[in-house]
Amino acid sequence: MVLKVKVESVEDHDMEMWSEPVSPTGQYFNSSVLSVSVISILEFENPLDDSSSLTLINNVFLPINPRFSSIMVDKGDEGKHWKRVEVKVEDHITVPHFPEGLTLKFYDNHFNDYLSKIAMEPLSQTRPLWEVHIIKYPTSNASGSVVFKLHHALGDGFSLMGALLSCLQRADNPSLPLTFPNFQKSAKADTEIKSLISLVPKALSGALNTFCDFGWSVLKSSFLEDSQTPIRSGKIGVEFHPINIMTMTFSLDQIKEIKSNLDATINDVVTGMIFLGTRLYMVATNEDAKNARSTALVLLNTRSIGGYKSVNEMVQNQEAQIQWGNQFGFLHVSLPELDQDDNILNPLKFVEETKNLIKRKKNSSAVYLTGMLLEYVRKYRGPEATAEYIHTTLKNSSMTVSNIIGPVEKMTLANQPVKGLYFMVVNVPQSLTVTIMSYMDQLRVAVGSEKGLIDPVKFRICIEKAFSMMFNAAVKSR
């Protein structure tokens, strides 16, 4: 099968000459202090045929961006650069061998242990910063899986997921591009934005929010540390500890029902669900830690676009190429406290509070001021000091929540139907990371948790309980 994806690439004779400065964020994420990667898992309906893997990577994946064929080199006073090298694709592909004839439960455990193993192993700096693992064994979720591990220095979740999706096609019609949910603002919202009367109080409150949020962000990134709780060990070097990665699936239609009842966004509902479930887990594990000080870093895409374009546009379009890289910010959001009756009577109140917190944070320029602060630190103290600042920001908080928009249609990879997909950010100095991705009519929530601290089964039960409470309350209140 020939995959018809046209991409721009560097000419072969220019390979040795191609060099691009590494972005400041790319340097932060690949430093002596931080080395963060993204693991993306594609699940397949049928047993895997990997006969076309080398061709697929050579002809489709590598041409997407020169960084996939480059290593990071230090050019002294010029700083770090991406240098184009010859790629030996076979060195980047691993096909592990598990014991034969095991039950799905045993393969689930082997698969989880394998993910934890590759999460902890650093990517080699002597070759391009990515690798592929082809798992030919079944699990409870799939007949086989392909795991991509890509260094965060290559780009953020938006860039990397766009690259991976460029290797896939629509199952119903491969000649058509994959499409993504539309996030254009409504005409009503545009009218309100244009109204000077509505802008004045918004600007004043935004200025106040900016002052408060930026000040608190600096404190959180310096010495104001979250409490040690059932979701935060506070151990030094926690990013090097083994992790569990487990997932759960929710109906987008049901989430939309909750959304419409609360006049909120899908992100508000899902984040509220995660916060409520996390508080339920904390109280179920240790009553004294029920409302301990806990902060989440909620990641935001700072690109000047509302969502994904089609895959071909993302790869070919010059504007989309400019949008490549690490372009995100984060909001410090305190987990709302769990009142006595929240886990029995009024979960929607909890979600409403989460929505209002995030809405207030968004009406603030603290994210951009933080970016300016990081640039100031980089300029006068260097990228390593900036990486240390980011490391402390992560370490002092309790969890990170990140989400990515997935395609509406069912996908295939080399004619093999994709049943599901999710991702996880690894080597982060936190005990808990939650990622969210949509695919077709479902939402996949993945949880990366420190082994020995967080019980993944109990945590999943608490998140699912939070969702059930929210949905039942939303249906009853209509």
Tab-separated table of C-alpha atoms in Angstrom:
chain	number	residue	atom	x	y	z
A	1	MET	CA	0.000	0.000	0.000
A	2	VAL	CA	1.258	3.482	-0.852
A	3	LEU	CA	0.415	6.224	1.621
A	4	LYS	CA	-0.269	9.429	-0.279
A	5	VAL	CA	1.038	12.057	2.110
A	6	LYS	CA	2.987	14.834	0.424
A	7	VAL	CA	5.509	16.554	2.667
A	8	GLU	CA	8.267	19.105	2.372
A	9	SER	CA	11.716	17.794	3.288
A	10	VAL	CA	15.341	18.888	3.241
A	11	GLU	CA	17.169	17.797	0.071
A	12	ASP	CA	19.589	14.912	0.546
A	13	HIS	CA	22.619	16.935	-0.545
A	14	ASP	CA	21.805	19.527	2.114
A	15	MET	CA	21.609	16.946	4.892
A	16	GLU	CA	25.016	17.643	6.377
A	17	MET	CA	24.531	21.410	6.089
A	18	TRP	CA	21.098	21.630	7.695
A	19	SER	CA	21.174	23.143	11.144
A	20	GLU	CA	18.454	24.831	13.160
A	21	PRO	CA	18.831	26.469	16.578
A	22	VAL	CA	17.094	24.533	19.329
A	23	SER	CA	14.268	26.581	20.790
A	24	PRO	CA	14.669	27.728	24.408
A	25	THR	CA	11.919	25.347	25.553
A	26	GLY	CA	13.555	22.502	23.639
A	27	GLN	CA	16.755	23.173	25.570
A	28	TYR	CA	14.901	23.274	28.895
A	29	PHE	CA	13.322	19.871	28.266
A	30	ASN	CA	16.645	18.281	27.282
A	31	SER	CA	18.998	19.516	29.960
A	32	SER	CA	20.901	18.166	32.932
A	33	VAL	CA	17.867	19.017	35.067
A	34	LEU	CA	14.982	17.858	32.869
A	35	SER	CA	14.648	15.197	30.182
A	36	VAL	CA	10.938	14.918	29.426
A	37	SER	CA	9.439	12.600	26.796
A	38	VAL	CA	5.996	11.812	25.408
A	39	ILE	CA	4.799	8.233	24.965
A	40	SER	CA	1.960	7.723	22.466
A	41	ILE	CA	0.162	4.386	22.261
A	42	LEU	CA	-1.800	3.204	19.229
A	43	GLU	CA	-4.091	0.229	19.901
A	44	PHE	CA	-5.154	-2.062	17.050
A	45	GLU	CA	-8.227	-4.221	16.517
A	46	ASN	CA	-6.350	-7.074	14.818
A	47	PRO	CA	-2.987	-8.796	15.348
A	48	LEU	CA	-0.178	-6.591	14.051
A	49	ASP	CA	1.653	-7.006	10.764
A	50	ASP	CA	4.849	-4.981	11.027
A	51	SER	CA	6.234	-5.847	7.585
A	52	SER	CA	5.812	-2.272	6.334
A	53	SER	CA	7.154	-0.511	9.443
A	54	LEU	CA	10.551	0.451	7.967
A	55	THR	CA	8.975	1.785	4.772
A	56	LEU	CA	6.338	3.706	6.700
A	57	ILE	CA	8.871	5.433	8.940
A	58	ASN	CA	11.306	6.194	6.125
A	59	ASN	CA	8.750	7.483	3.617
A	60	VAL	CA	6.137	9.091	5.850
A	61	PHE	CA	7.329	9.778	9.384
A	62	LEU	CA	10.856	11.086	8.811
A	63	PRO	CA	9.968	13.663	6.104
A	64	ILE	CA	7.397	15.360	8.338
A	65	ASN	CA	10.009	17.434	10.123
A	66	PRO	CA	13.833	17.564	9.889
A	67	ARG	CA	14.089	17.195	13.678
A	68	PHE	CA	13.140	13.523	13.337
A	69	SER	CA	16.400	13.077	11.406
A	70	SER	CA	18.531	15.302	13.634
A	71	ILE	CA	20.497	15.169	16.840
A	72	MET	CA	21.030	17.982	19.326
A	73	VAL	CA	24.579	19.356	19.320
A	74	ASP	CA	26.221	22.096	21.343
A	75	LYS	CA	27.855	24.747	19.133
A	76	GLY	CA	29.511	26.679	21.949
A	77	ASP	CA	28.685	30.375	21.873
A	78	GLU	CA	25.986	29.717	19.261
A	79	GLY	CA	24.112	27.458	21.668
A	80	LYS	CA	22.468	24.123	20.893
A	81	HIS	CA	21.423	23.278	17.331
A	82	TRP	CA	19.606	20.484	15.540
A	83	LYS	CA	22.070	18.783	13.174
A	84	ARG	CA	20.790	16.591	10.348
A	85	VAL	CA	22.240	13.049	10.355
A	86	GLU	CA	21.676	9.803	8.524
A	87	VAL	CA	19.008	7.776	10.287
A	88	LYS	CA	19.276	4.019	10.702
A	89	VAL	CA	15.596	3.334	11.226
A	90	GLU	CA	16.164	-0.223	12.398
A	91	ASP	CA	18.068	1.145	15.399
A	92	HIS	CA	14.927	2.986	16.493
A	93	ILE	CA	12.500	0.036	16.308
A	94	THR	CA	12.121	-2.572	19.052
A	95	VAL	CA	9.891	-5.654	18.937
A	96	PRO	CA	9.897	-7.081	22.483
A	97	HIS	CA	9.316	-10.732	23.316
A	98	PHE	CA	6.943	-11.668	26.125
A	99	PRO	CA	6.218	-15.200	27.389
A	100	GLU	CA	3.802	-17.072	25.117
A	101	GLY	CA	0.346	-18.401	25.998
A	102	LEU	CA	-0.480	-16.070	28.887
A	103	THR	CA	-3.887	-14.716	29.845
A	104	LEU	CA	-4.921	-11.168	28.958
A	105	LYS	CA	-4.483	-10.169	32.608
A	106	PHE	CA	-0.848	-11.302	32.545
A	107	TYR	CA	-0.237	-9.511	29.255
A	108	ASP	CA	-1.803	-6.381	30.737
A	109	ASN	CA	0.784	-6.531	33.519
A	110	HIS	CA	3.647	-7.228	31.100
A	111	PHE	CA	2.549	-4.343	28.894
A	112	ASN	CA	2.326	-1.941	31.845
A	113	ASP	CA	5.748	-3.018	33.108
A	114	TYR	CA	7.173	-2.530	29.622
A	115	LEU	CA	5.732	0.991	29.376
A	116	SER	CA	7.225	1.799	32.786
A	117	LYS	CA	10.597	0.433	31.635
A	118	ILE	CA	10.799	2.479	28.430
A	119	ALA	CA	9.498	5.531	30.300
A	120	MET	CA	12.469	5.405	32.659
A	121	GLU	CA	15.128	4.650	30.036
A	122	PRO	CA	16.649	7.834	28.590
A	123	LEU	CA	16.718	8.327	24.839
A	124	SER	CA	20.204	8.181	23.325
A	125	GLN	CA	21.640	11.627	22.563
A	126	THR	CA	23.803	10.190	19.773
A	127	ARG	CA	20.839	9.567	17.450
A	128	PRO	CA	17.497	11.286	16.731
A	129	LEU	CA	15.356	11.524	19.858
A	130	TRP	CA	12.595	9.031	19.127
A	131	GLU	CA	11.915	5.310	19.111
A	132	VAL	CA	9.119	2.894	18.199
A	133	HIS	CA	8.067	-0.256	20.056
A	134	ILE	CA	5.850	-2.812	18.318
A	135	ILE	CA	3.948	-4.962	20.820
A	136	LYS	CA	2.520	-8.042	19.093
A	137	TYR	CA	0.806	-9.399	22.190
A	138	PRO	CA	-2.866	-8.866	23.060
A	139	THR	CA	-4.106	-6.912	26.053
A	140	SER	CA	-7.574	-6.267	27.430
A	141	ASN	CA	-7.775	-3.200	25.178
A	142	ALA	CA	-6.207	-4.339	21.913
A	143	SER	CA	-4.882	-7.203	19.805
A	144	GLY	CA	-1.591	-5.384	19.439
A	145	SER	CA	-0.042	-1.980	20.131
A	146	VAL	CA	2.530	0.397	18.678
A	147	VAL	CA	4.275	2.697	21.144
A	148	PHE	CA	6.042	5.872	20.005
A	149	LYS	CA	8.443	7.511	22.442
A	150	LEU	CA	9.407	11.037	21.374
A	151	HIS	CA	11.483	13.525	23.300
A	152	HIS	CA	9.601	16.660	24.354
A	153	ALA	CA	12.446	18.747	22.929
A	154	LEU	CA	11.159	17.807	19.453
A	155	GLY	CA	7.859	19.571	20.115
A	156	ASP	CA	4.812	19.652	22.366
A	157	GLY	CA	1.824	17.331	22.306
A	158	PHE	CA	0.127	19.297	19.530
A	159	SER	CA	3.164	18.996	17.227
A	160	LEU	CA	4.031	15.397	18.043
A	161	MET	CA	0.475	14.097	17.836
A	162	GLY	CA	0.030	15.931	14.536
A	163	ALA	CA	3.138	14.154	13.256
A	164	LEU	CA	1.887	10.732	14.325
A	165	LEU	CA	-1.555	11.313	12.873
A	166	SER	CA	0.102	12.195	9.574
A	167	CYS	CA	1.105	8.530	9.334
A	168	LEU	CA	-2.530	7.390	9.559
A	169	GLN	CA	-5.518	7.490	7.236
A	170	ARG	CA	-9.275	7.524	7.441
A	171	ALA	CA	-10.711	4.033	7.521
A	172	ASP	CA	-13.818	4.981	5.521
A	173	ASN	CA	-11.990	6.829	2.720
A	174	PRO	CA	-8.156	7.017	2.720
A	175	SER	CA	-8.206	9.731	0.055
A	176	LEU	CA	-9.891	12.166	2.461
A	177	PRO	CA	-8.003	13.907	5.277
A	178	LEU	CA	-8.669	13.241	8.919
A	179	THR	CA	-10.785	15.947	10.492
A	180	PHE	CA	-10.972	17.328	14.007
A	181	PRO	CA	-13.625	18.993	16.149
A	182	ASN	CA	-14.273	22.642	15.310
A	183	PHE	CA	-13.537	25.157	18.061
A	184	GLN	CA	-14.510	28.359	16.284
A	185	LYS	CA	-16.117	31.019	18.483
A	186	SER	CA	-19.812	31.619	18.091
A	187	ALA	CA	-21.168	34.775	16.502
A	188	LYS	CA	-22.640	35.707	19.864
A	189	ALA	CA	-19.219	35.502	21.491
A	190	ASP	CA	-17.694	37.643	18.731
A	191	THR	CA	-20.397	40.281	19.238
A	192	GLU	CA	-19.723	40.363	22.942
A	193	ILE	CA	-16.001	40.699	22.396
A	194	LYS	CA	-16.537	43.669	20.125
A	195	SER	CA	-18.641	45.427	22.726
A	196	LEU	CA	-16.578	48.120	24.461
A	197	ILE	CA	-18.899	48.057	27.447
A	198	SER	CA	-18.184	44.388	28.059
A	199	LEU	CA	-14.450	44.830	27.449
A	200	VAL	CA	-13.839	47.487	30.102
A	201	PRO	CA	-14.751	45.437	33.222
A	202	LYS	CA	-13.145	42.380	31.659
A	203	ALA	CA	-9.901	44.303	31.165
A	204	LEU	CA	-9.936	45.569	34.750
A	205	SER	CA	-10.601	42.138	36.225
A	206	GLY	CA	-8.004	40.675	33.852
A	207	ALA	CA	-5.378	43.098	35.142
A	208	LEU	CA	-6.161	42.153	38.738
A	209	ASN	CA	-6.157	38.435	37.873
A	210	THR	CA	-2.832	38.828	36.094
A	211	PHE	CA	-1.241	40.483	39.127
A	212	CYS	CA	-2.523	37.826	41.549
A	213	ASP	CA	-1.922	34.809	39.294
A	214	PHE	CA	1.575	35.818	38.254
A	215	GLY	CA	2.584	36.516	41.843
A	216	TRP	CA	1.205	33.186	43.007
A	217	SER	CA	2.894	31.400	40.085
A	218	VAL	CA	6.262	32.848	41.079
A	219	LEU	CA	5.724	31.745	44.682
A	220	LYS	CA	4.704	28.231	43.571
A	221	SER	CA	7.759	28.030	41.328
A	222	SER	CA	10.097	29.151	44.098
A	223	PHE	CA	9.340	27.871	47.581
A	224	LEU	CA	5.566	27.448	48.086
A	225	GLU	CA	5.324	23.671	47.975
A	226	ASP	CA	2.195	21.494	48.009
A	227	SER	CA	1.594	19.216	50.973
A	228	GLN	CA	2.681	15.599	50.932
A	229	THR	CA	-0.527	13.669	50.256
A	230	PRO	CA	-1.741	10.345	48.823
A	231	ILE	CA	-1.114	11.850	45.350
A	232	ARG	CA	2.234	13.544	46.057
A	233	SER	CA	5.213	11.844	47.694
A	234	GLY	CA	7.442	14.928	47.461
A	235	LYS	CA	10.478	12.675	46.976
A	236	ILE	CA	13.590	14.033	45.318
A	237	GLY	CA	14.094	12.374	41.925
A	238	VAL	CA	10.525	11.108	41.665
A	239	GLU	CA	10.816	11.473	37.873
A	240	PHE	CA	13.195	8.497	37.881
A	241	HIS	CA	10.848	6.200	39.822
A	242	PRO	CA	8.802	3.442	38.124
A	243	ILE	CA	5.275	4.432	37.120
A	244	ASN	CA	1.941	2.800	36.437
A	245	ILE	CA	0.026	3.846	33.321
A	246	MET	CA	-3.650	2.963	33.267
A	247	THR	CA	-6.510	4.308	31.180
A	248	MET	CA	-10.269	4.687	31.284
A	249	THR	CA	-12.791	5.577	28.589
A	250	PHE	CA	-15.802	7.896	28.792
A	251	SER	CA	-18.617	8.667	26.390
A	252	LEU	CA	-18.304	12.076	24.747
A	253	ASP	CA	-22.088	12.203	24.351
A	254	GLN	CA	-22.557	11.859	28.111
A	255	ILE	CA	-19.898	14.477	28.776
A	256	LYS	CA	-21.716	16.818	26.399
A	257	GLU	CA	-24.925	16.294	28.398
A	258	ILE	CA	-23.142	17.452	31.551
A	259	LYS	CA	-21.576	20.319	29.604
A	260	SER	CA	-24.894	21.655	28.331
A	261	ASN	CA	-26.423	21.478	31.804
A	262	LEU	CA	-23.597	23.541	33.309
A	263	ASP	CA	-23.109	25.952	30.386
A	264	ALA	CA	-19.460	24.916	30.447
A	265	THR	CA	-16.880	23.548	28.030
A	266	ILE	CA	-15.912	19.906	27.632
A	267	ASN	CA	-12.519	20.756	29.140
A	268	ASP	CA	-14.242	22.290	32.178
A	269	VAL	CA	-16.307	19.144	32.712
A	270	VAL	CA	-13.417	16.722	32.266
A	271	THR	CA	-11.047	18.747	34.448
A	272	GLY	CA	-13.747	19.032	37.108
A	273	MET	CA	-14.287	15.273	36.945
A	274	ILE	CA	-10.557	14.640	37.405
A	275	PHE	CA	-10.313	17.103	40.308
A	276	LEU	CA	-13.376	15.630	42.033
A	277	GLY	CA	-12.127	12.068	41.513
A	278	THR	CA	-8.699	13.034	42.845
A	279	ARG	CA	-10.224	14.506	46.013
A	280	LEU	CA	-12.358	11.371	46.439
A	281	TYR	CA	-9.193	9.271	46.158
A	282	MET	CA	-7.387	11.430	48.705
A	283	VAL	CA	-10.152	11.120	51.278
A	284	ALA	CA	-10.559	7.370	50.601
A	285	THR	CA	-6.827	6.862	51.167
A	286	ASN	CA	-6.265	9.219	54.088
A	287	GLU	CA	-9.120	11.140	55.727
A	288	ASP	CA	-6.670	13.686	57.158
A	289	ALA	CA	-5.495	14.575	53.636
A	290	LYS	CA	-9.032	15.213	52.387
A	291	ASN	CA	-8.494	18.898	51.648
A	292	ALA	CA	-4.725	19.177	51.840
A	293	ARG	CA	-3.120	21.914	49.738
A	294	SER	CA	-2.898	20.475	46.219
A	295	THR	CA	-2.215	22.306	42.980
A	296	ALA	CA	-2.624	21.136	39.402
A	297	LEU	CA	-0.763	22.521	36.410
A	298	VAL	CA	-3.311	22.710	33.593
A	299	LEU	CA	-1.490	22.992	30.252
A	300	LEU	CA	-2.730	25.396	27.558
A	301	ASN	CA	-1.961	25.491	23.848
A	302	THR	CA	-0.766	29.081	23.178
A	303	ARG	CA	-0.880	28.878	19.375
A	304	SER	CA	-2.957	31.433	17.503
A	305	ILE	CA	-5.243	28.711	16.150
A	306	GLY	CA	-8.387	27.191	17.597
A	307	GLY	CA	-7.581	23.546	16.968
A	308	TYR	CA	-6.053	21.093	14.536
A	309	LYS	CA	-6.257	21.732	10.848
A	310	SER	CA	-6.459	18.689	8.586
A	311	VAL	CA	-3.381	16.481	8.787
A	312	ASN	CA	-2.196	17.429	5.290
A	313	GLU	CA	-2.521	21.128	6.152
A	314	MET	CA	-0.554	20.633	9.344
A	315	VAL	CA	2.298	18.967	7.470
A	316	GLN	CA	2.372	21.015	4.264
A	317	ASN	CA	1.127	24.456	5.213
A	318	GLN	CA	3.880	26.973	5.964
A	319	GLU	CA	1.867	28.574	8.758
A	320	ALA	CA	1.362	25.180	10.362
A	321	GLN	CA	5.109	24.519	10.183
A	322	ILE	CA	5.727	27.801	11.997
A	323	GLN	CA	3.332	26.557	14.693
A	324	TRP	CA	5.578	23.522	15.236
A	325	GLY	CA	7.508	23.200	18.459
A	326	ASN	CA	6.762	23.746	22.126
A	327	GLN	CA	4.102	26.444	22.296
A	328	PHE	CA	2.217	26.047	25.533
A	329	GLY	CA	1.747	27.593	28.935
A	330	PHE	CA	0.343	26.352	32.200
A	331	LEU	CA	-2.172	27.517	34.762
A	332	HIS	CA	-1.672	26.916	38.472
A	333	VAL	CA	-5.101	25.725	39.610
A	334	SER	CA	-5.811	24.754	43.210
A	335	LEU	CA	-7.984	21.675	43.553
A	336	PRO	CA	-11.327	22.804	45.003
A	337	GLU	CA	-11.959	21.537	48.490
A	338	LEU	CA	-14.350	18.664	49.007
A	339	ASP	CA	-17.177	19.813	51.278
A	340	GLN	CA	-18.902	17.340	53.512
A	341	ASP	CA	-21.770	16.724	51.094
A	342	ASP	CA	-19.938	17.024	47.770
A	343	ASN	CA	-19.383	13.290	47.462
A	344	ILE	CA	-23.067	12.604	48.123
A	345	LEU	CA	-25.336	15.451	47.049
A	346	ASN	CA	-23.846	18.104	44.815
A	347	PRO	CA	-20.940	17.123	42.536
A	348	LEU	CA	-22.046	19.745	39.988
A	349	LYS	CA	-21.239	22.469	42.532
A	350	PHE	CA	-17.708	21.114	42.650
A	351	VAL	CA	-17.439	21.175	38.851
A	352	GLU	CA	-18.949	24.665	38.708
A	353	GLU	CA	-16.232	25.861	41.081
A	354	THR	CA	-13.567	24.255	38.903
A	355	LYS	CA	-15.054	25.930	35.824
A	356	ASN	CA	-15.047	29.337	37.503
A	357	LEU	CA	-11.460	28.898	38.687
A	358	ILE	CA	-10.226	28.057	35.194
A	359	LYS	CA	-12.324	30.822	33.615
A	360	ARG	CA	-10.816	33.382	35.983
A	361	LYS	CA	-7.315	32.059	35.291
A	362	LYS	CA	-7.891	32.348	31.559
A	363	ASN	CA	-8.894	36.005	31.987
A	364	SER	CA	-5.310	36.711	32.909
A	365	SER	CA	-2.005	37.317	31.147
A	366	ALA	CA	-0.018	35.458	33.786
A	367	VAL	CA	0.866	32.713	31.278
A	368	TYR	CA	2.545	35.241	28.999
A	369	LEU	CA	4.274	37.052	31.877
A	370	THR	CA	5.632	33.690	32.996
A	371	GLY	CA	6.978	33.177	29.482
A	372	MET	CA	8.676	36.567	29.641
A	373	LEU	CA	10.143	35.679	33.037
A	374	LEU	CA	11.558	32.416	31.667
A	375	GLU	CA	13.115	34.295	28.759
A	376	TYR	CA	14.662	36.783	31.193
A	377	VAL	CA	16.133	33.960	33.288
A	378	ARG	CA	17.453	32.250	30.139
A	379	LYS	CA	19.055	35.437	28.856
A	380	TYR	CA	20.842	36.361	32.071
A	381	ARG	CA	21.369	33.006	33.783
A	382	GLY	CA	21.274	30.488	30.936
A	383	PRO	CA	19.011	27.603	29.850
A	384	GLU	CA	20.132	25.285	32.666
A	385	ALA	CA	18.956	27.778	35.315
A	386	THR	CA	15.656	28.143	33.461
A	387	ALA	CA	15.253	24.368	33.338
A	388	GLU	CA	15.828	24.305	37.097
A	389	TYR	CA	13.049	26.886	37.533
A	390	ILE	CA	10.643	24.766	35.467
A	391	HIS	CA	11.686	21.646	37.384
A	392	THR	CA	10.858	23.370	40.678
A	393	THR	CA	7.516	24.548	39.275
A	394	LEU	CA	6.588	20.947	38.481
A	395	LYS	CA	8.049	19.496	41.677
A	396	ASN	CA	6.212	21.913	43.962
A	397	SER	CA	2.796	21.086	42.481
A	398	SER	CA	0.848	17.844	42.832
A	399	MET	CA	-0.219	16.921	39.299
A	400	THR	CA	-0.350	17.966	35.646
A	401	VAL	CA	-3.431	17.808	33.428
A	402	SER	CA	-2.959	17.915	29.656
A	403	ASN	CA	-5.370	17.301	26.783
A	404	ILE	CA	-5.147	16.858	23.016
A	405	ILE	CA	-7.877	16.834	20.391
A	406	GLY	CA	-8.085	13.619	18.386
A	407	PRO	CA	-9.735	12.829	15.039
A	408	VAL	CA	-13.453	12.372	14.533
A	409	GLU	CA	-13.145	9.443	12.117
A	410	LYS	CA	-11.853	5.926	12.634
A	411	MET	CA	-8.229	5.575	11.498
A	412	THR	CA	-5.985	2.924	9.992
A	413	LEU	CA	-2.221	2.470	9.916
A	414	ALA	CA	-1.137	0.576	6.794
A	415	ASN	CA	-4.699	-0.757	6.482
A	416	GLN	CA	-4.761	-1.926	10.109
A	417	PRO	CA	-7.729	-0.436	12.032
A	418	VAL	CA	-6.844	1.685	15.058
A	419	LYS	CA	-9.094	0.840	17.996
A	420	GLY	CA	-7.838	3.513	20.389
A	421	LEU	CA	-5.012	5.876	21.198
A	422	TYR	CA	-3.694	7.785	24.183
A	423	PHE	CA	-0.499	9.449	25.374
A	424	MET	CA	1.489	10.048	28.531
A	425	VAL	CA	4.140	12.595	29.494
A	426	VAL	CA	6.985	10.849	31.348
A	427	ASN	CA	10.063	11.786	33.408
A	428	VAL	CA	8.160	14.652	35.028
A	429	PRO	CA	9.066	15.382	38.688
A	430	GLN	CA	5.545	14.640	39.923
A	431	SER	CA	3.779	11.584	41.296
A	432	LEU	CA	0.655	12.062	39.179
A	433	THR	CA	0.083	13.008	35.536
A	434	VAL	CA	-3.285	12.914	33.778
A	435	THR	CA	-3.671	13.172	29.999
A	436	ILE	CA	-6.856	13.316	27.948
A	437	MET	CA	-7.460	12.591	24.271
A	438	SER	CA	-10.610	12.314	22.180
A	439	TYR	CA	-11.048	9.758	19.392
A	440	MET	CA	-14.301	9.274	17.486
A	441	ASP	CA	-17.069	9.474	20.092
A	442	GLN	CA	-14.976	8.624	23.137
A	443	LEU	CA	-12.644	10.353	25.547
A	444	ARG	CA	-9.591	8.447	26.761
A	445	VAL	CA	-8.143	9.464	30.101
A	446	ALA	CA	-4.674	8.134	30.910
A	447	VAL	CA	-3.155	8.293	34.388
A	448	GLY	CA	0.558	8.020	35.063
A	449	SER	CA	1.230	7.450	38.758
A	450	GLU	CA	4.196	6.732	40.973
A	451	LYS	CA	4.418	3.029	41.790
A	452	GLY	CA	4.168	2.284	45.483
A	453	LEU	CA	2.395	5.555	46.270
A	454	ILE	CA	-0.817	5.682	44.216
A	455	ASP	CA	-3.099	2.668	43.836
A	456	PRO	CA	-4.092	2.832	40.129
A	457	VAL	CA	-7.165	0.629	40.555
A	458	LYS	CA	-8.523	2.682	43.452
A	459	PHE	CA	-7.740	5.920	41.604
A	460	ARG	CA	-9.625	4.739	38.517
A	461	ILE	CA	-12.613	3.744	40.641
A	462	CYS	CA	-12.668	7.227	42.189
A	463	ILE	CA	-12.500	8.986	38.803
A	464	GLU	CA	-15.273	6.770	37.433
A	465	LYS	CA	-17.318	7.430	40.581
A	466	ALA	CA	-16.875	11.183	40.076
A	467	PHE	CA	-18.079	10.902	36.485
A	468	SER	CA	-21.100	8.826	37.504
A	469	MET	CA	-22.008	11.309	40.241
A	470	MET	CA	-21.734	14.233	37.845
A	471	PHE	CA	-23.744	12.576	35.090
A	472	ASN	CA	-26.520	11.414	37.406
A	473	ALA	CA	-26.746	14.868	39.001
A	474	ALA	CA	-26.858	16.528	35.567
A	475	VAL	CA	-29.627	14.245	34.326
A	476	LYS	CA	-31.722	14.706	37.467
A	477	SER	CA	-31.401	18.500	37.391
A	478	ARG	CA	-32.851	18.833	33.877
